[in-house]
């Protein structure tokens, strides 16, 4: 295969307040880097951006450490409801599922809906689609997430968020909460670009609450740039963060400048969020107003990550 463009890849496993100790950091690093290696190899083999995003999201959904797919947090009634979206920048199509239950990989339903006349489905429609596709029923619950929910229930749900990373130590300090989402943004060898995002929600939320992950606000792509967001969904929606960044790039701003301006505004508005991004030239960028952003990337030469970024609002970019 002749490579026309050097593939690029960036992924995230959420944004939050802390990683408990070096053990937590190193474990998350191993998880993220393993996904990067597998998905980047897929891109080098000629896979298109949407297929790479699908695979990356599947792998992250299957890792119980992250709040998406297996390991999703429980809502206020003790149930798991997941949301996911995919947008292909070349076709300009957004597709997603909202509050779907009992499937292993919500991103697979979002991927299927790319070629459907009805591209965003909510809970009942998702269940019907899963039946039509004969997707096996799956219980995403883990013991750690159940214990987390039980502890919060005993405390009358005083915490507003579930831990960004599922670790036993977090059960003691869940109120120092993180925001859990996973996301993948890919640029393929043909210049195609896509973004995918998946989440179990913010944890303990009101039944029926809709995440930014299944909206363009949290996941957006054009042929110029693509962005996946993480953090407090309501803050991301209020900023309309992903389209804000992408539209700025589409209108001629560099990705670095678009990220810097958007995160300066988010900081001024006291938002708690993060985002990863790529543009069509191959620039890679990430930003956060939260304390930590669990992101890793492949710049065409090596794997890097953002796990030890300084606390506070930060933007990073690797330009071509």
CSV table of C-alpha atoms in Angstrom, one decimal:
chain,number,residue,atom,x,y,z
A,1,UNK,CA,0.0,0.0,0.0
A,2,UNK,CA,1.3,3.5,-0.9
A,3,UNK,CA,1.0,5.8,2.1
A,4,UNK,CA,-0.1,9.3,0.9
A,5,UNK,CA,-0.3,10.7,4.4
A,6,UNK,CA,1.6,9.7,7.5
A,7,UNK,CA,-1.2,8.3,9.8
A,8,UNK,CA,-1.7,10.0,13.2
A,9,UNK,CA,-3.6,8.9,16.2
A,10,UNK,CA,-4.6,10.2,19.6
A,11,UNK,CA,-6.8,8.6,22.3
A,12,UNK,CA,-8.1,9.5,25.7
A,13,UNK,CA,-9.5,7.6,28.7
A,14,UNK,CA,-11.1,10.6,30.5
A,15,UNK,CA,-10.2,13.7,32.4
A,16,UNK,CA,-10.4,14.2,36.1
A,17,UNK,CA,-8.9,15.3,39.4
A,18,UNK,CA,-6.1,12.9,40.1
A,19,UNK,CA,-4.4,9.6,39.5
A,20,UNK,CA,-3.9,7.9,42.8
A,21,UNK,CA,-0.1,7.4,43.0
A,22,UNK,CA,2.4,6.1,40.5
A,23,UNK,CA,0.8,2.7,40.3
A,24,UNK,CA,-2.4,4.2,38.9
A,25,UNK,CA,-0.4,6.4,36.5
A,26,UNK,CA,1.7,3.5,35.2
A,27,UNK,CA,-1.3,1.2,34.9
A,28,UNK,CA,-3.2,3.7,32.9
A,29,UNK,CA,-0.1,4.4,30.7
A,30,UNK,CA,0.2,0.7,29.9
A,31,UNK,CA,-3.5,0.5,29.0
A,32,UNK,CA,-3.4,3.5,26.7
A,33,UNK,CA,-0.1,2.7,25.0
A,34,UNK,CA,-1.3,-0.9,24.2
A,35,UNK,CA,-4.3,0.6,22.4
A,36,UNK,CA,-2.2,3.1,20.6
A,37,UNK,CA,0.2,0.3,19.3
A,38,UNK,CA,-2.6,-1.9,18.0
A,39,UNK,CA,-4.7,0.8,16.4
A,40,UNK,CA,-1.7,2.6,14.8
A,41,UNK,CA,-0.7,-0.8,13.3
A,42,UNK,CA,-4.2,-1.0,11.8
A,43,UNK,CA,-3.8,2.5,10.3
A,44,UNK,CA,-0.4,1.5,8.8
A,45,UNK,CA,-2.1,-1.6,7.2
A,46,UNK,CA,-4.5,0.7,5.3
A,47,UNK,CA,-7.5,0.9,7.5
A,48,UNK,CA,-9.6,4.0,7.1
A,49,UNK,CA,-10.0,6.5,10.0
A,50,UNK,CA,-13.5,5.4,11.0
A,51,UNK,CA,-12.4,1.7,11.2
A,52,UNK,CA,-9.5,2.7,13.3
A,53,UNK,CA,-11.7,4.8,15.6
A,54,UNK,CA,-14.1,1.9,15.9
A,55,UNK,CA,-11.3,-0.5,16.9
A,56,UNK,CA,-9.7,2.0,19.3
A,57,UNK,CA,-13.0,2.7,21.0
A,58,UNK,CA,-13.8,-1.1,21.3
A,59,UNK,CA,-10.5,-1.7,23.0
A,60,UNK,CA,-11.0,1.2,25.5
A,61,UNK,CA,-14.6,0.1,26.1
A,62,UNK,CA,-13.3,-3.4,26.9
A,63,UNK,CA,-10.9,-2.1,29.5
A,64,UNK,CA,-12.7,-2.1,32.9
A,65,UNK,CA,-10.3,0.7,34.1
A,66,UNK,CA,-12.2,3.2,32.0
A,67,UNK,CA,-15.8,4.5,32.3
A,68,UNK,CA,-17.2,3.2,29.0
A,69,UNK,CA,-18.4,-0.3,28.0
A,70,UNK,CA,-17.2,-2.7,30.6
A,71,UNK,CA,-16.5,-0.7,33.7
A,72,UNK,CA,-19.2,1.9,33.1
A,73,UNK,CA,-20.4,3.7,36.1
A,74,UNK,CA,-23.9,3.1,37.6
A,75,UNK,CA,-26.7,5.7,37.4
A,76,UNK,CA,-28.8,6.8,40.4
A,77,UNK,CA,-31.1,3.7,40.1
A,78,UNK,CA,-28.1,1.3,39.9
A,79,UNK,CA,-28.4,0.7,36.2
A,80,UNK,CA,-25.8,1.1,33.5
A,81,UNK,CA,-26.7,3.3,30.5
A,82,UNK,CA,-24.0,4.0,27.9
A,83,UNK,CA,-23.7,6.5,25.1
A,84,UNK,CA,-21.4,6.7,22.1
A,85,UNK,CA,-20.9,8.6,18.8
A,86,UNK,CA,-18.8,8.5,15.7
A,87,UNK,CA,-18.3,11.2,13.1
A,88,UNK,CA,-16.5,10.7,9.8
A,89,UNK,CA,-15.0,13.9,8.6
A,90,UNK,CA,-14.9,12.9,4.9
A,91,UNK,CA,-18.6,12.0,4.7
A,92,UNK,CA,-19.6,14.6,7.3
A,93,UNK,CA,-21.8,12.0,9.0
A,94,UNK,CA,-22.5,12.0,12.7
A,95,UNK,CA,-24.1,8.9,14.3
A,96,UNK,CA,-24.7,7.9,17.9
A,97,UNK,CA,-26.5,5.9,20.5
A,98,UNK,CA,-27.9,7.4,23.8
A,99,UNK,CA,-28.4,5.5,27.0
A,100,UNK,CA,-28.1,2.0,25.6
A,101,UNK,CA,-28.0,-1.0,28.0
A,102,UNK,CA,-26.7,-4.5,27.9
A,103,UNK,CA,-24.3,-4.3,24.9
A,104,UNK,CA,-20.6,-4.7,25.2
A,105,UNK,CA,-19.6,-2.1,22.7
A,106,UNK,CA,-21.9,0.9,22.1
A,107,UNK,CA,-19.5,2.3,19.6
A,108,UNK,CA,-20.4,-0.7,17.3
A,109,UNK,CA,-24.0,0.5,17.1
A,110,UNK,CA,-22.9,4.1,16.4
A,111,UNK,CA,-20.6,2.7,13.6
A,112,UNK,CA,-23.5,0.7,12.1
A,113,UNK,CA,-25.7,3.8,12.1
A,114,UNK,CA,-23.2,5.7,9.9
A,115,UNK,CA,-25.0,4.1,6.9
A,116,UNK,CA,-28.6,4.4,8.3
A,117,UNK,CA,-31.1,7.1,7.4
A,118,UNK,CA,-31.8,7.4,11.1
A,119,UNK,CA,-28.4,8.1,12.6
A,120,UNK,CA,-29.0,8.8,16.3
A,121,UNK,CA,-31.1,6.5,18.5
A,122,UNK,CA,-32.1,6.6,22.1
A,123,UNK,CA,-32.6,3.8,24.6
A,124,UNK,CA,-35.6,1.9,23.2
A,125,UNK,CA,-34.4,2.4,19.6
A,126,UNK,CA,-30.9,1.1,20.6
A,127,UNK,CA,-32.4,-2.0,22.1
A,128,UNK,CA,-34.4,-2.7,19.0
A,129,UNK,CA,-31.3,-2.2,16.8
A,130,UNK,CA,-29.3,-4.5,19.0
A,131,UNK,CA,-31.9,-7.2,18.6
A,132,UNK,CA,-32.1,-6.7,14.8
A,133,UNK,CA,-28.3,-7.0,14.6
A,134,UNK,CA,-28.4,-10.0,17.0
A,135,UNK,CA,-25.9,-8.3,19.3
A,136,UNK,CA,-25.4,-10.6,22.3
A,137,UNK,CA,-26.8,-9.3,25.7
A,138,UNK,CA,-23.9,-8.3,27.9
A,139,UNK,CA,-23.6,-7.2,31.5
A,140,UNK,CA,-21.0,-4.4,31.8
A,141,UNK,CA,-21.0,-4.3,35.6
A,142,UNK,CA,-17.8,-4.7,37.5
A,143,UNK,CA,-17.3,-5.3,41.2
A,144,UNK,CA,-15.5,-2.0,41.6
A,145,UNK,CA,-18.2,0.1,40.0
A,146,UNK,CA,-20.9,-1.7,42.1
A,147,UNK,CA,-18.9,-1.0,45.3
A,148,UNK,CA,-18.5,2.6,44.2
A,149,UNK,CA,-22.3,2.9,43.8
A,150,UNK,CA,-23.1,1.2,47.1
A,151,UNK,CA,-20.7,3.6,48.9
A,152,UNK,CA,-22.3,6.6,47.2
A,153,UNK,CA,-25.8,5.3,48.0
A,154,UNK,CA,-24.9,5.1,51.7
A,155,UNK,CA,-23.7,8.7,51.5
A,156,UNK,CA,-26.9,9.8,49.8
A,157,UNK,CA,-25.1,10.4,46.5
A,158,UNK,CA,-23.3,13.5,47.8
A,159,UNK,CA,-20.6,13.0,45.1
A,160,UNK,CA,-21.5,14.5,41.8
A,161,UNK,CA,-19.2,12.3,39.7
A,162,UNK,CA,-17.8,8.8,39.6
A,163,UNK,CA,-14.1,8.1,39.5
A,164,UNK,CA,-12.5,8.6,36.1
A,165,UNK,CA,-10.4,5.4,36.7
A,166,UNK,CA,-11.7,2.4,38.5
A,167,UNK,CA,-9.3,1.6,41.3
A,168,UNK,CA,-9.8,0.2,44.8
A,169,UNK,CA,-8.2,3.2,46.4
A,170,UNK,CA,-10.7,5.5,44.8
A,171,UNK,CA,-13.5,3.9,46.8
A,172,UNK,CA,-12.2,5.9,49.8
A,173,UNK,CA,-12.2,9.2,48.1
A,174,UNK,CA,-14.8,9.1,45.4
A,175,UNK,CA,-15.8,12.7,46.1
A,176,UNK,CA,-12.5,13.8,44.6
A,177,UNK,CA,-14.1,12.7,41.5
A,178,UNK,CA,-13.1,12.4,37.9
A,179,UNK,CA,-15.0,12.5,34.6
A,180,UNK,CA,-14.8,9.3,32.6
A,181,UNK,CA,-15.1,9.0,28.9
A,182,UNK,CA,-13.0,7.3,26.2
A,183,UNK,CA,-12.3,8.8,22.8
A,184,UNK,CA,-10.3,8.2,19.6
A,185,UNK,CA,-9.3,10.6,16.8
A,186,UNK,CA,-7.5,9.2,13.8
A,187,UNK,CA,-6.0,10.4,10.5
A,188,UNK,CA,-5.6,7.6,8.0
A,189,UNK,CA,-3.0,7.1,5.2
A,190,UNK,CA,-5.4,8.5,2.6
A,191,UNK,CA,-6.1,11.7,4.5
A,192,UNK,CA,-9.4,10.7,6.0
A,193,UNK,CA,-10.1,11.8,9.5
A,194,UNK,CA,-12.7,10.7,12.1
A,195,UNK,CA,-13.5,10.9,15.8
A,196,UNK,CA,-15.3,8.6,18.2
A,197,UNK,CA,-16.4,9.0,21.9
A,198,UNK,CA,-18.0,6.6,24.3
A,199,UNK,CA,-19.1,6.9,28.0
A,200,UNK,CA,-20.9,5.3,30.8
A,201,UNK,CA,-22.1,8.7,32.0
A,202,UNK,CA,-21.1,10.8,34.9
A,203,UNK,CA,-22.4,8.4,37.6
A,204,UNK,CA,-25.3,8.6,39.9
A,205,UNK,CA,-27.1,11.0,37.5
A,206,UNK,CA,-30.8,11.5,37.1
A,207,UNK,CA,-32.4,8.8,34.9
A,208,UNK,CA,-32.6,10.0,31.3
A,209,UNK,CA,-29.7,12.4,31.4
A,210,UNK,CA,-28.0,12.7,28.0
A,211,UNK,CA,-24.2,12.9,27.8
A,212,UNK,CA,-22.3,15.2,25.5
A,213,UNK,CA,-20.5,12.1,24.1
A,214,UNK,CA,-23.5,11.3,21.9
A,215,UNK,CA,-23.8,14.9,20.7
A,216,UNK,CA,-21.7,16.9,18.2
A,217,UNK,CA,-20.8,19.1,21.2
A,218,UNK,CA,-18.5,16.3,22.5
A,219,UNK,CA,-17.6,14.6,19.2
A,220,UNK,CA,-17.2,16.4,15.9
A,221,UNK,CA,-15.2,16.1,12.6
A,222,UNK,CA,-14.9,17.7,9.2
A,223,UNK,CA,-12.4,17.0,6.5
A,224,UNK,CA,-10.2,19.7,8.2
A,225,UNK,CA,-10.1,18.5,11.8
A,226,UNK,CA,-11.7,16.2,14.4
A,227,UNK,CA,-12.2,16.4,18.1
A,228,UNK,CA,-13.2,14.1,21.0
A,229,UNK,CA,-14.1,15.7,24.4
A,230,UNK,CA,-14.1,14.5,27.9
A,231,UNK,CA,-14.9,16.0,31.3
A,232,UNK,CA,-18.2,17.3,32.7
A,233,UNK,CA,-20.7,16.8,29.9
A,234,UNK,CA,-22.8,19.8,30.8
A,235,UNK,CA,-19.7,22.1,30.6
A,236,UNK,CA,-18.8,20.6,27.2
A,237,UNK,CA,-22.3,21.2,25.9
A,238,UNK,CA,-22.4,24.8,27.2
A,239,UNK,CA,-19.1,25.5,25.4
A,240,UNK,CA,-20.1,23.4,22.3
A,241,UNK,CA,-16.5,22.5,22.5
A,242,UNK,CA,-15.8,20.0,19.7
A,243,UNK,CA,-17.5,22.1,17.0
A,244,UNK,CA,-16.0,25.3,18.3
A,245,UNK,CA,-12.5,23.9,17.8
A,246,UNK,CA,-13.2,22.2,14.5
A,247,UNK,CA,-15.0,25.3,13.0
A,248,UNK,CA,-12.1,27.5,13.9
A,249,UNK,CA,-9.7,25.2,12.1
A,250,UNK,CA,-12.1,24.9,9.1
A,251,UNK,CA,-12.2,28.7,8.9
A,252,UNK,CA,-8.4,28.9,8.7
A,253,UNK,CA,-7.1,29.0,12.2
A,254,UNK,CA,-4.2,26.6,13.1
A,255,UNK,CA,-5.2,23.7,15.3
A,256,UNK,CA,-2.8,24.9,18.0
A,257,UNK,CA,-4.4,28.4,18.0
A,258,UNK,CA,-7.9,27.0,17.8
A,259,UNK,CA,-7.3,24.8,20.9
A,260,UNK,CA,-5.5,27.6,22.8
A,261,UNK,CA,-8.4,30.1,22.2
A,262,UNK,CA,-11.1,27.5,23.0
A,263,UNK,CA,-9.4,26.4,26.2
A,264,UNK,CA,-8.7,30.0,27.3
A,265,UNK,CA,-12.5,30.7,26.9
A,266,UNK,CA,-13.4,27.5,28.7
A,267,UNK,CA,-11.1,28.5,31.6
A,268,UNK,CA,-12.6,31.9,31.8
A,269,UNK,CA,-16.1,30.3,31.9
A,270,UNK,CA,-14.8,28.0,34.7
A,271,UNK,CA,-15.5,24.8,32.8
A,272,UNK,CA,-14.1,21.4,33.7
A,273,UNK,CA,-13.2,19.5,30.6
A,274,UNK,CA,-10.6,18.2,28.2
A,275,UNK,CA,-10.2,17.4,24.5
A,276,UNK,CA,-8.0,15.6,21.9
A,277,UNK,CA,-7.7,16.7,18.3
A,278,UNK,CA,-6.1,16.1,14.9
A,279,UNK,CA,-6.2,18.2,11.8
A,280,UNK,CA,-5.8,17.1,8.1
A,281,UNK,CA,-2.2,18.3,8.0
A,282,UNK,CA,-1.3,15.7,10.8
A,283,UNK,CA,-1.0,18.2,13.7
A,284,UNK,CA,-1.9,16.5,17.0
A,285,UNK,CA,-3.3,18.5,20.0
A,286,UNK,CA,-4.7,18.1,23.4
A,287,UNK,CA,-6.0,20.4,26.1
A,288,UNK,CA,-7.6,20.5,29.5
A,289,UNK,CA,-8.9,22.7,32.3
A,290,UNK,CA,-9.2,19.7,34.6
A,291,UNK,CA,-6.2,18.5,36.7
A,292,UNK,CA,-5.4,15.5,34.6
A,293,UNK,CA,-6.1,14.3,31.0
A,294,UNK,CA,-5.6,10.6,30.3
A,295,UNK,CA,-4.5,10.8,26.7
A,296,UNK,CA,-1.9,9.1,24.5
A,297,UNK,CA,-0.8,9.6,20.9
A,298,UNK,CA,1.3,8.3,18.0
A,299,UNK,CA,2.9,11.1,16.0
A,300,UNK,CA,4.2,8.9,13.3
A,301,UNK,CA,7.5,8.2,15.0
A,302,UNK,CA,6.8,7.5,18.6
A,303,UNK,CA,4.2,7.1,21.3
A,304,UNK,CA,3.7,9.8,23.9
A,305,UNK,CA,1.1,10.7,26.5
A,306,UNK,CA,-0.3,13.6,28.7
A,307,UNK,CA,-0.4,11.8,32.0
A,308,UNK,CA,2.1,14.0,33.7
A,309,UNK,CA,1.0,17.4,32.4
A,310,UNK,CA,1.0,20.2,34.9
A,311,UNK,CA,-2.1,20.8,36.9
A,312,UNK,CA,-4.5,23.5,35.6
A,313,UNK,CA,-5.4,24.7,32.1
A,314,UNK,CA,-2.9,23.4,29.6
A,315,UNK,CA,-2.8,23.0,25.8
A,316,UNK,CA,-0.2,20.9,23.9
A,317,UNK,CA,0.3,20.5,20.2
A,318,UNK,CA,2.7,18.7,17.9
A,319,UNK,CA,2.7,20.5,14.6
A,320,UNK,CA,3.8,19.1,11.2
